[in-house]
Amino acid sequence: MIRTPVTPAQGLDRRSFLKLSGFGLALSGTGILWTPARVRAADGVELNQYIVIRPDGRIQIAAPNPDVGQGVNTSLPMIVAEFLDADWSDVDVVLAPVDASRYGFQFAGGSRSVPDRWEELRLLGATAREMLLQTAAREWSVPRDELTTEPSRVVHGPSGRQASYGELSVQAGQQPVPDASAVPFREASDYRLLGTPVLNTSADAIVRGERLFGIDTVVPDMVYANYVKCPRIGGVVKTANVDAVKQLPGVIDAFVIDGDAGTYTFRFPDGVYVASGVAIVAENTWAAIKARRTLDVEWDFSAASSDDSDTINAAAAKAAEGAGQKELHAGGDVDAAFGDAAITRQAFYQTDFISHAQLEPQSCVASATDDGVEVWTSSQTPTAARTTLAELFGLPETAITVHQVRGGGGFGRRLSNEYVREAALIARRVGRPVKLQWTREDDMAFDYYRSASYFALAGAVTGDGRLLGWRNHVISGSRDGEGANYGAGYSNYNFPTDVVENVRITQTLIDSDTPTGPWRAPVSNVYAFAEQSFLHELALASGRDHRDFLLDALGEERWIKDGDRNALNTTRAKAVIRAVTEAAGWGRSLPQGHGLGLSFFFSHAGHVAEVAEVSVDDERRVRVHKVWVTADVGQVINLSGLENQVQGSVIDGLSAMAAQRITVREGRIEQSNFHEYSLLRINKRPAIEVSFLASGYPPTGAGEPALPPLAPAVCNAIYAASGHRIRSLPISREGFTV
Amino acid sequence: MPLTLTINGAEHDLGAADPDMPLLWALRDLLGLVGTKYGCGVAQCGACTVWLDGNPTRACQLPIGGLEGRAITTIEGLAGDALHPVQEAWLEHDVAQCGYCQAGQIMSAAALLARNPAPDEDSIHAAMAGNLCRCGTYTRVVAAIQSAAKKSVAGSFYDATATQGGEA
């Protein structure tokens, strides 16, 4: 069993080897920064900011981006190890310090860790390997081209002489860094690690229950806090009985923080918003939570949200009657297309708000004075945490230290750092390190929700079943009346705008103050449901097989923008559609009450098609029997991690569409905890079959793209099984239960 | 008020603690046993699953004042000299994504296999339905339990659970 421990971040800065030499070299022509410390430490030689080689042969690889379950503490080090040609059983993975000068902008989001870091890690791994080869050539006085590597070893074929990387490490540390043009790269056909299943490097620590997550962090002299905020989002404290709370057993202090009035909004990277609230500081978490029962706060609601879900939904329905306030896109002649078409259809699709519900509630450990701040956080943006604290405290970034710690789920929730700011302010006031713990109720009440969404769609189809025209009137919640709230609007995924001849996209803004933010596959996670369900409606109206209609609607096979990984490639799109429908036995006959549903979506650089097989009974009980997924995410990094991500996306997508809904009443979130907010349980899991196309493209991310197609695949299958068309999510709204 | 808790076979004096304190927070904050996780505090998510006399229970609902004389087992106490077969199966199947729910999953799974060594899929679902996984690892959770069940025929994990008392 491979045991590759990941060192908790709080120990890392005290290691002797990671000291900056003072400058970095740009590897010529690459723009990639190489910052070798070239310090020969007692326990190893650092060849670059990712690789330390010990004399005993252990190879330490730094993982730069936060891991919140998407597996980057395994996949990113695998890339380094592949091109270094390290034996994976020699590798120890450590969390990189949060240091922009060495690791750039460290974050977990957008399914970007793998594609953004691919070139950098490939080059730095291969360059380190080349240094080891050149070292051996020099030491053994043999030509470089007679040398090769086996995992963790340099080998001289003609003589049979070998040495481990560990044995060569000291000399390698003195080897000049070769020019990038002189560094050979292993071909994909020779990969030893990439594309294979590799155990999560934190797996051992996870199964043993070791100290691993942000919430597990403990530092000396630490105290525990809760922060109580206005349940009507954006309200401020008027009065609070802090003196009574301070008397309670186990309570150390209680005080008001004068925060910002009004609702918060997602910004990336952060601003410095801090909500008004009452901090309760205690000897342990329970004492702080218990003290809340005694706390009595009078709130000033004048700046608070007054949102009401029914009002918002009614405003959206009203807006949908019109054509839209503003035109976002116009191509071809939409009016003529709809005038000429043999078949036209219209439909209104909508979804509620939902919560992130990441299983680890927000927390942060902070130590702060007027001169400096140190935090331990499972933020998805630790680099931004440093910047926001510097701005909040009026200090240079050199006075701020952020330690990244593993997160118990992210899903976009941890792309903001307001809990970090709250913890730091409390710590400065208390004069001791503070662990701020949000309760689940806090987490559910003060989320940046996945926005409610509304799409009034219309399609025009020719007599022979070709998609001729498309209208999408997007109705978006807006807090300022100028732009859509985060995730409430529209993004261009190249379909249909760059594929269908006659397309008009319009938008109307409606009032909504409820904070929204990125939720796994933002916008796609609701728009795909609308688009792919409606395409099924059009296929049915035209009498054509849905798969044929979909393939045809994607137009000719081409890369919409050559070389741009964020541009749709209809060749890859059609390939995954064909593969998944073949795998699912598309077209086979099914018993009464059973149906297959198909969908395709391209987001976050991934082309993914899904088929769901469901059955529906007379009481609208839905059984999702099986889901097939075919994904093209380019070069596979960790086959096991990738499969896990895609299976997880199916479960997550089903969970979100089944019964999750957040409703707002007078600015307050109505759902307080999981008894009022149903996540999918194990007994509702479908069988899941996942396949990946070896398309030869560079690797792209897998955290998000397999989620958007799930809802429409299932809803299309529900139609096939029952004849009922679902146009609003969660399906529980229309009486369907999973 | 004197209070001694027996956790993973060792005794701990918690006489100075609030007897109202749920076992979850006593484990995490007072005893440094952080494997048992806080997910919801209302027994909906199962991340805090421990064994009470061998029976899986949610630690967020157990005030420590009532636990004197009971045998408490946490994830930290599951492995002996070697990992418990359920933990081994979790590694073989690479179950975890973020990993936050997994200690609770493992405790529920190990308790299931102690009382039902060859569970069918419905029995697995029933025993595990109280453990939420937000990342969606359910496919591998079930596969790992089925693997561990196959190995249980050899009887090795009866030894690990027998010391905890309760029904085997």
PDB file of C-alpha atoms in Angstrom, chain A residues 495-723:
ATOM      1  CA  PHE A 495     -23.966  26.731 -28.830  1.00  0.00           C
ATOM      2  CA  PRO A 496     -26.269  27.857 -30.203  1.00  0.00           C
ATOM      3  CA  THR A 497     -24.805  31.291 -30.922  1.00  0.00           C
ATOM      4  CA  ASP A 498     -21.871  30.125 -33.070  1.00  0.00           C
ATOM      5  CA  VAL A 499     -23.600  27.089 -34.554  1.00  0.00           C
ATOM      6  CA  VAL A 500     -27.230  27.925 -35.292  1.00  0.00           C
ATOM      7  CA  GLU A 501     -27.848  30.527 -37.943  1.00  0.00           C
ATOM      8  CA  ASN A 502     -30.588  32.628 -36.369  1.00  0.00           C
ATOM      9  CA  VAL A 503     -30.189  33.308 -32.655  1.00  0.00           C
ATOM     10  CA  ARG A 504     -31.359  36.072 -30.367  1.00  0.00           C
ATOM     11  CA  ILE A 505     -30.484  36.254 -26.685  1.00  0.00           C
ATOM     12  CA  THR A 506     -32.097  38.936 -24.529  1.00  0.00           C
ATOM     13  CA  GLN A 507     -32.119  39.727 -20.847  1.00  0.00           C
ATOM     14  CA  THR A 508     -34.401  41.324 -18.290  1.00  0.00           C
ATOM     15  CA  LEU A 509     -33.263  42.182 -14.781  1.00  0.00           C
ATOM     16  CA  ILE A 510     -35.549  41.687 -11.784  1.00  0.00           C
ATOM     17  CA  ASP A 511     -34.951  42.727  -8.178  1.00  0.00           C
ATOM     18  CA  SER A 512     -33.131  40.226  -6.024  1.00  0.00           C
ATOM     19  CA  ASP A 513     -30.866  41.014  -3.097  1.00  0.00           C
ATOM     20  CA  THR A 514     -30.110  37.481  -1.953  1.00  0.00           C
ATOM     21  CA  PRO A 515     -26.368  36.898  -2.279  1.00  0.00           C
ATOM     22  CA  THR A 516     -25.365  34.551  -5.065  1.00  0.00           C
ATOM     23  CA  GLY A 517     -22.017  33.109  -6.021  1.00  0.00           C
ATOM     24  CA  PRO A 518     -20.306  30.319  -7.883  1.00  0.00           C
ATOM     25  CA  TRP A 519     -21.837  26.882  -7.345  1.00  0.00           C
ATOM     26  CA  ARG A 520     -20.247  23.946  -9.147  1.00  0.00           C
ATOM     27  CA  ALA A 521     -20.386  24.819 -12.854  1.00  0.00           C
ATOM     28  CA  PRO A 522     -21.944  28.286 -12.502  1.00  0.00           C
ATOM     29  CA  VAL A 523     -24.682  29.173 -14.989  1.00  0.00           C
ATOM     30  CA  SER A 524     -24.132  25.846 -16.797  1.00  0.00           C
ATOM     31  CA  ASN A 525     -25.607  24.080 -13.782  1.00  0.00           C
ATOM     32  CA  VAL A 526     -29.011  25.628 -14.519  1.00  0.00           C
ATOM     33  CA  TYR A 527     -28.797  26.632 -18.176  1.00  0.00           C
ATOM     34  CA  ALA A 528     -27.919  23.134 -19.405  1.00  0.00           C
ATOM     35  CA  PHE A 529     -31.145  21.872 -17.816  1.00  0.00           C
ATOM     36  CA  ALA A 530     -33.150  24.417 -19.799  1.00  0.00           C
ATOM     37  CA  GLU A 531     -31.297  24.155 -23.099  1.00  0.00           C
ATOM     38  CA  GLN A 532     -30.957  20.395 -23.280  1.00  0.00           C
ATOM     39  CA  SER A 533     -34.499  19.730 -22.085  1.00  0.00           C
ATOM     40  CA  PHE A 534     -35.870  22.182 -24.632  1.00  0.00           C
ATOM     41  CA  LEU A 535     -33.841  20.643 -27.438  1.00  0.00           C
ATOM     42  CA  HIS A 536     -35.538  17.358 -26.551  1.00  0.00           C
ATOM     43  CA  GLU A 537     -38.893  19.132 -26.787  1.00  0.00           C
ATOM     44  CA  LEU A 538     -37.975  20.371 -30.265  1.00  0.00           C
ATOM     45  CA  ALA A 539     -36.748  16.951 -31.356  1.00  0.00           C
ATOM     46  CA  LEU A 540     -40.018  15.393 -30.249  1.00  0.00           C
ATOM     47  CA  ALA A 541     -42.023  18.104 -32.016  1.00  0.00           C
ATOM     48  CA  SER A 542     -40.112  17.394 -35.221  1.00  0.00           C
ATOM     49  CA  GLY A 543     -40.614  13.658 -34.974  1.00  0.00           C
ATOM     50  CA  ARG A 544     -36.898  13.034 -35.176  1.00  0.00           C
ATOM     51  CA  ASP A 545     -34.845  10.809 -32.911  1.00  0.00           C
ATOM     52  CA  HIS A 546     -33.367  13.003 -30.183  1.00  0.00           C
ATOM     53  CA  ARG A 547     -29.812  11.856 -30.713  1.00  0.00           C
ATOM     54  CA  ASP A 548     -29.997  12.544 -34.443  1.00  0.00           C
ATOM     55  CA  PHE A 549     -31.599  15.931 -33.805  1.00  0.00           C
ATOM     56  CA  LEU A 550     -28.894  16.859 -31.300  1.00  0.00           C
ATOM     57  CA  LEU A 551     -26.030  15.741 -33.519  1.00  0.00           C
ATOM     58  CA  ASP A 552     -27.501  17.642 -36.424  1.00  0.00           C
ATOM     59  CA  ALA A 553     -28.093  20.782 -34.344  1.00  0.00           C
ATOM     60  CA  LEU A 554     -24.385  20.886 -33.498  1.00  0.00           C
ATOM     61  CA  GLY A 555     -23.659  21.559 -37.161  1.00  0.00           C
ATOM     62  CA  GLU A 556     -20.481  20.720 -38.995  1.00  0.00           C
ATOM     63  CA  GLU A 557     -17.560  19.247 -37.122  1.00  0.00           C
ATOM     64  CA  ARG A 558     -15.118  21.992 -36.205  1.00  0.00           C
ATOM     65  CA  TRP A 559     -13.353  23.728 -33.371  1.00  0.00           C
ATOM     66  CA  ILE A 560     -15.274  26.985 -32.991  1.00  0.00           C
ATOM     67  CA  LYS A 561     -12.067  28.812 -32.048  1.00  0.00           C
ATOM     68  CA  ASP A 562      -9.013  26.825 -32.972  1.00  0.00           C
ATOM     69  CA  GLY A 563      -6.607  26.254 -30.089  1.00  0.00           C
ATOM     70  CA  ASP A 564      -8.910  27.771 -27.457  1.00  0.00           C
ATOM     71  CA  ARG A 565      -9.688  25.142 -24.846  1.00  0.00           C
ATOM     72  CA  ASN A 566     -12.698  27.192 -23.734  1.00  0.00           C
ATOM     73  CA  ALA A 567     -14.258  27.028 -27.179  1.00  0.00           C
ATOM     74  CA  LEU A 568     -16.684  24.266 -28.170  1.00  0.00           C
ATOM     75  CA  ASN A 569     -15.289  21.592 -30.480  1.00  0.00           C
ATOM     76  CA  THR A 570     -18.211  19.942 -32.246  1.00  0.00           C
ATOM     77  CA  THR A 571     -16.062  16.983 -33.339  1.00  0.00           C
ATOM     78  CA  ARG A 572     -15.409  16.142 -29.692  1.00  0.00           C
ATOM     79  CA  ALA A 573     -19.033  16.910 -28.835  1.00  0.00           C
ATOM     80  CA  LYS A 574     -20.401  14.512 -31.397  1.00  0.00           C
ATOM     81  CA  ALA A 575     -17.889  11.854 -30.390  1.00  0.00           C
ATOM     82  CA  VAL A 576     -19.066  11.793 -26.771  1.00  0.00           C
ATOM     83  CA  ILE A 577     -22.712  11.810 -27.823  1.00  0.00           C
ATOM     84  CA  ARG A 578     -22.165   8.842 -30.124  1.00  0.00           C
ATOM     85  CA  ALA A 579     -20.132   6.962 -27.538  1.00  0.00           C
ATOM     86  CA  VAL A 580     -22.557   7.438 -24.667  1.00  0.00           C
ATOM     87  CA  THR A 581     -25.633   6.554 -26.690  1.00  0.00           C
ATOM     88  CA  GLU A 582     -23.922   3.412 -27.919  1.00  0.00           C
ATOM     89  CA  ALA A 583     -22.914   2.469 -24.373  1.00  0.00           C
ATOM     90  CA  ALA A 584     -26.479   3.007 -23.143  1.00  0.00           C
ATOM     91  CA  GLY A 585     -28.051   1.001 -25.950  1.00  0.00           C
ATOM     92  CA  TRP A 586     -29.872   4.034 -27.275  1.00  0.00           C
ATOM     93  CA  GLY A 587     -32.974   3.079 -29.202  1.00  0.00           C
ATOM     94  CA  ARG A 588     -33.626  -0.197 -27.399  1.00  0.00           C
ATOM     95  CA  SER A 589     -37.176  -0.828 -26.347  1.00  0.00           C
ATOM     96  CA  LEU A 590     -38.013  -0.477 -22.683  1.00  0.00           C
ATOM     97  CA  PRO A 591     -40.927  -1.599 -20.555  1.00  0.00           C
ATOM     98  CA  GLN A 592     -43.891   0.678 -19.915  1.00  0.00           C
ATOM     99  CA  GLY A 593     -43.009   3.423 -17.459  1.00  0.00           C
ATOM    100  CA  HIS A 594     -39.302   3.310 -18.327  1.00  0.00           C
ATOM    101  CA  GLY A 595     -37.401   5.763 -20.470  1.00  0.00           C
ATOM    102  CA  LEU A 596     -33.974   6.892 -21.614  1.00  0.00           C
ATOM    103  CA  GLY A 597     -32.926  10.545 -21.700  1.00  0.00           C
ATOM    104  CA  LEU A 598     -29.948  12.106 -23.420  1.00  0.00           C
ATOM    105  CA  SER A 599     -28.082  15.355 -22.987  1.00  0.00           C
ATOM    106  CA  PHE A 600     -24.814  16.990 -23.914  1.00  0.00           C
ATOM    107  CA  PHE A 601     -23.027  20.012 -22.496  1.00  0.00           C
ATOM    108  CA  PHE A 602     -19.692  21.733 -22.916  1.00  0.00           C
ATOM    109  CA  SER A 603     -18.424  23.738 -19.970  1.00  0.00           C
ATOM    110  CA  HIS A 604     -15.090  24.281 -18.234  1.00  0.00           C
ATOM    111  CA  ALA A 605     -13.346  22.951 -21.313  1.00  0.00           C
ATOM    112  CA  GLY A 606     -14.970  19.530 -20.970  1.00  0.00           C
ATOM    113  CA  HIS A 607     -17.263  17.873 -23.519  1.00  0.00           C
ATOM    114  CA  VAL A 608     -19.653  15.551 -21.700  1.00  0.00           C
ATOM    115  CA  ALA A 609     -22.685  13.558 -22.818  1.00  0.00           C
ATOM    116  CA  GLU A 610     -24.975  11.603 -20.524  1.00  0.00           C
ATOM    117  CA  VAL A 611     -27.826   9.139 -20.805  1.00  0.00           C
ATOM    118  CA  ALA A 612     -30.127   8.329 -17.916  1.00  0.00           C
ATOM    119  CA  GLU A 613     -32.470   5.377 -17.610  1.00  0.00           C
ATOM    120  CA  VAL A 614     -35.392   6.001 -15.271  1.00  0.00           C
ATOM    121  CA  SER A 615     -38.746   4.572 -14.415  1.00  0.00           C
ATOM    122  CA  VAL A 616     -41.666   6.583 -13.082  1.00  0.00           C
ATOM    123  CA  ASP A 617     -44.738   5.183 -11.340  1.00  0.00           C
ATOM    124  CA  ASP A 618     -48.275   6.529 -11.055  1.00  0.00           C
ATOM    125  CA  GLU A 619     -47.367   8.439  -7.961  1.00  0.00           C
ATOM    126  CA  ARG A 620     -44.563  10.344  -9.680  1.00  0.00           C
ATOM    127  CA  ARG A 621     -41.913   8.320  -7.869  1.00  0.00           C
ATOM    128  CA  VAL A 622     -38.798   8.331  -9.980  1.00  0.00           C
ATOM    129  CA  ARG A 623     -36.188   5.627  -9.915  1.00  0.00           C
ATOM    130  CA  VAL A 624     -32.986   6.533 -11.657  1.00  0.00           C
ATOM    131  CA  HIS A 625     -31.668   3.099 -12.541  1.00  0.00           C
ATOM    132  CA  LYS A 626     -28.499   4.012 -14.350  1.00  0.00           C
ATOM    133  CA  VAL A 627     -26.564   6.925 -15.742  1.00  0.00           C
ATOM    134  CA  TRP A 628     -23.966   6.588 -18.491  1.00  0.00           C
ATOM    135  CA  VAL A 629     -21.394   9.341 -18.887  1.00  0.00           C
ATOM    136  CA  THR A 630     -18.874   9.749 -21.667  1.00  0.00           C
ATOM    137  CA  ALA A 631     -16.465  12.604 -21.091  1.00  0.00           C
ATOM    138  CA  ASP A 632     -13.644  14.048 -23.151  1.00  0.00           C
ATOM    139  CA  VAL A 633     -11.342  15.923 -20.808  1.00  0.00           C
ATOM    140  CA  GLY A 634      -8.212  15.378 -22.837  1.00  0.00           C
ATOM    141  CA  GLN A 635      -5.246  13.571 -21.331  1.00  0.00           C
ATOM    142  CA  VAL A 636      -6.349  11.709 -18.215  1.00  0.00           C
ATOM    143  CA  ILE A 637      -4.203  12.451 -15.182  1.00  0.00           C
ATOM    144  CA  ASN A 638      -5.450  10.240 -12.344  1.00  0.00           C
ATOM    145  CA  LEU A 639      -7.890   7.715 -13.746  1.00  0.00           C
ATOM    146  CA  SER A 640      -9.262   6.804 -10.326  1.00  0.00           C
ATOM    147  CA  GLY A 641      -9.657  10.391  -9.199  1.00  0.00           C
ATOM    148  CA  LEU A 642     -11.268  11.316 -12.500  1.00  0.00           C
ATOM    149  CA  GLU A 643     -13.772   8.492 -12.329  1.00  0.00           C
ATOM    150  CA  ASN A 644     -14.587   9.468  -8.742  1.00  0.00           C
ATOM    151  CA  GLN A 645     -15.169  13.109  -9.788  1.00  0.00           C
ATOM    152  CA  VAL A 646     -17.514  12.111 -12.590  1.00  0.00           C
ATOM    153  CA  GLN A 647     -19.481   9.648 -10.450  1.00  0.00           C
ATOM    154  CA  GLY A 648     -19.667  12.346  -7.821  1.00  0.00           C
ATOM    155  CA  SER A 649     -20.939  14.881 -10.361  1.00  0.00           C
ATOM    156  CA  VAL A 650     -23.786  12.539 -11.272  1.00  0.00           C
ATOM    157  CA  ILE A 651     -24.774  12.101  -7.615  1.00  0.00           C
ATOM    158  CA  ASP A 652     -24.409  15.839  -6.979  1.00  0.00           C
ATOM    159  CA  GLY A 653     -26.467  16.709 -10.046  1.00  0.00           C
ATOM    160  CA  LEU A 654     -29.200  14.279  -9.041  1.00  0.00           C
ATOM    161  CA  SER A 655     -29.135  15.547  -5.456  1.00  0.00           C
ATOM    162  CA  ALA A 656     -29.496  19.155  -6.592  1.00  0.00           C
ATOM    163  CA  MET A 657     -32.382  18.500  -8.969  1.00  0.00           C
ATOM    164  CA  ALA A 658     -34.299  16.106  -6.769  1.00  0.00           C
ATOM    165  CA  ALA A 659     -35.326  18.073  -3.688  1.00  0.00           C
ATOM    166  CA  GLN A 660     -32.892  20.843  -2.899  1.00  0.00           C
ATOM    167  CA  ARG A 661     -34.390  24.293  -2.676  1.00  0.00           C
ATOM    168  CA  ILE A 662     -33.629  27.451  -0.776  1.00  0.00           C
ATOM    169  CA  THR A 663     -36.532  29.830  -0.341  1.00  0.00           C
ATOM    170  CA  VAL A 664     -36.382  33.328   1.013  1.00  0.00           C
ATOM    171  CA  ARG A 665     -39.011  35.072   3.103  1.00  0.00           C
ATOM    172  CA  GLU A 666     -38.559  38.688   4.186  1.00  0.00           C
ATOM    173  CA  GLY A 667     -34.871  38.507   3.456  1.00  0.00           C
ATOM    174  CA  ARG A 668     -34.373  35.414   5.590  1.00  0.00           C
ATOM    175  CA  ILE A 669     -33.395  31.979   4.322  1.00  0.00           C
ATOM    176  CA  GLU A 670     -36.146  29.582   5.343  1.00  0.00           C
ATOM    177  CA  GLN A 671     -34.133  26.343   5.429  1.00  0.00           C
ATOM    178  CA  SER A 672     -31.966  26.096   8.524  1.00  0.00           C
ATOM    179  CA  ASN A 673     -30.321  22.691   8.390  1.00  0.00           C
ATOM    180  CA  PHE A 674     -30.353  19.323   6.627  1.00  0.00           C
ATOM    181  CA  HIS A 675     -33.685  18.246   8.083  1.00  0.00           C
ATOM    182  CA  GLU A 676     -35.232  21.017   5.966  1.00  0.00           C
ATOM    183  CA  TYR A 677     -32.838  20.707   3.063  1.00  0.00           C
ATOM    184  CA  SER A 678     -32.618  17.223   1.585  1.00  0.00           C
ATOM    185  CA  LEU A 679     -29.384  15.939   0.146  1.00  0.00           C
ATOM    186  CA  LEU A 680     -29.433  12.666  -1.774  1.00  0.00           C
ATOM    187  CA  ARG A 681     -28.804   9.587   0.338  1.00  0.00           C
ATOM    188  CA  ILE A 682     -26.974   6.417  -0.581  1.00  0.00           C
ATOM    189  CA  ASN A 683     -30.094   4.355  -1.195  1.00  0.00           C
ATOM    190  CA  LYS A 684     -31.086   6.629  -4.078  1.00  0.00           C
ATOM    191  CA  ARG A 685     -27.854   6.244  -5.992  1.00  0.00           C
ATOM    192  CA  PRO A 686     -28.091   5.146  -9.595  1.00  0.00           C
ATOM    193  CA  ALA A 687     -25.675   2.677 -11.131  1.00  0.00           C
ATOM    194  CA  ILE A 688     -23.115   4.799 -12.925  1.00  0.00           C
ATOM    195  CA  GLU A 689     -20.977   3.841 -15.908  1.00  0.00           C
ATOM    196  CA  VAL A 690     -18.251   6.252 -16.888  1.00  0.00           C
ATOM    197  CA  SER A 691     -15.989   6.281 -19.932  1.00  0.00           C
ATOM    198  CA  PHE A 692     -13.402   8.701 -21.214  1.00  0.00           C
ATOM    199  CA  LEU A 693     -12.411   9.347 -24.799  1.00  0.00           C
ATOM    200  CA  ALA A 694      -8.693   9.353 -25.546  1.00  0.00           C
ATOM    201  CA  SER A 695      -8.895  12.324 -27.851  1.00  0.00           C
ATOM    202  CA  GLY A 696      -5.237  13.317 -27.668  1.00  0.00           C
ATOM    203  CA  TYR A 697      -5.905  16.823 -26.397  1.00  0.00           C
ATOM    204  CA  PRO A 698      -4.047  18.310 -23.418  1.00  0.00           C
ATOM    205  CA  PRO A 699      -5.673  17.677 -20.044  1.00  0.00           C
ATOM    206  CA  THR A 700      -8.569  19.816 -18.884  1.00  0.00           C
ATOM    207  CA  GLY A 701     -10.395  19.792 -15.590  1.00  0.00           C
ATOM    208  CA  ALA A 702     -13.034  17.399 -14.325  1.00  0.00           C
ATOM    209  CA  GLY A 703     -14.472  18.965 -11.207  1.00  0.00           C
ATOM    210  CA  GLU A 704     -17.424  20.555 -12.978  1.00  0.00           C
ATOM    211  CA  PRO A 705     -18.210  19.576 -16.589  1.00  0.00           C
ATOM    212  CA  ALA A 706     -19.982  16.291 -15.812  1.00  0.00           C
ATOM    213  CA  LEU A 707     -22.583  18.005 -13.634  1.00  0.00           C
ATOM    214  CA  PRO A 708     -24.617  20.191 -16.031  1.00  0.00           C
ATOM    215  CA  PRO A 709     -25.750  17.362 -18.341  1.00  0.00           C
ATOM    216  CA  LEU A 710     -27.200  15.278 -15.508  1.00  0.00           C
ATOM    217  CA  ALA A 711     -30.423  17.197 -14.836  1.00  0.00           C
ATOM    218  CA  PRO A 712     -31.577  17.350 -18.461  1.00  0.00           C
ATOM    219  CA  ALA A 713     -30.653  13.706 -19.077  1.00  0.00           C
ATOM    220  CA  VAL A 714     -32.828  12.653 -16.137  1.00  0.00           C
ATOM    221  CA  CYS A 715     -35.671  15.027 -16.990  1.00  0.00           C
ATOM    222  CA  ASN A 716     -35.655  13.890 -20.621  1.00  0.00           C
ATOM    223  CA  ALA A 717     -35.823  10.318 -19.371  1.00  0.00           C
ATOM    224  CA  ILE A 718     -38.721  11.233 -17.059  1.00  0.00           C
ATOM    225  CA  TYR A 719     -40.547  12.545 -20.101  1.00  0.00           C
ATOM    226  CA  ALA A 720     -39.813   9.386 -22.046  1.00  0.00           C
ATOM    227  CA  ALA A 721     -41.034   7.286 -19.133  1.00  0.00           C
ATOM    228  CA  SER A 722     -44.111   9.287 -18.116  1.00  0.00           C
ATOM    229  CA  GLY A 723     -45.022  11.818 -20.775  1.00  0.00           C
TER     230      GLY A 723
END
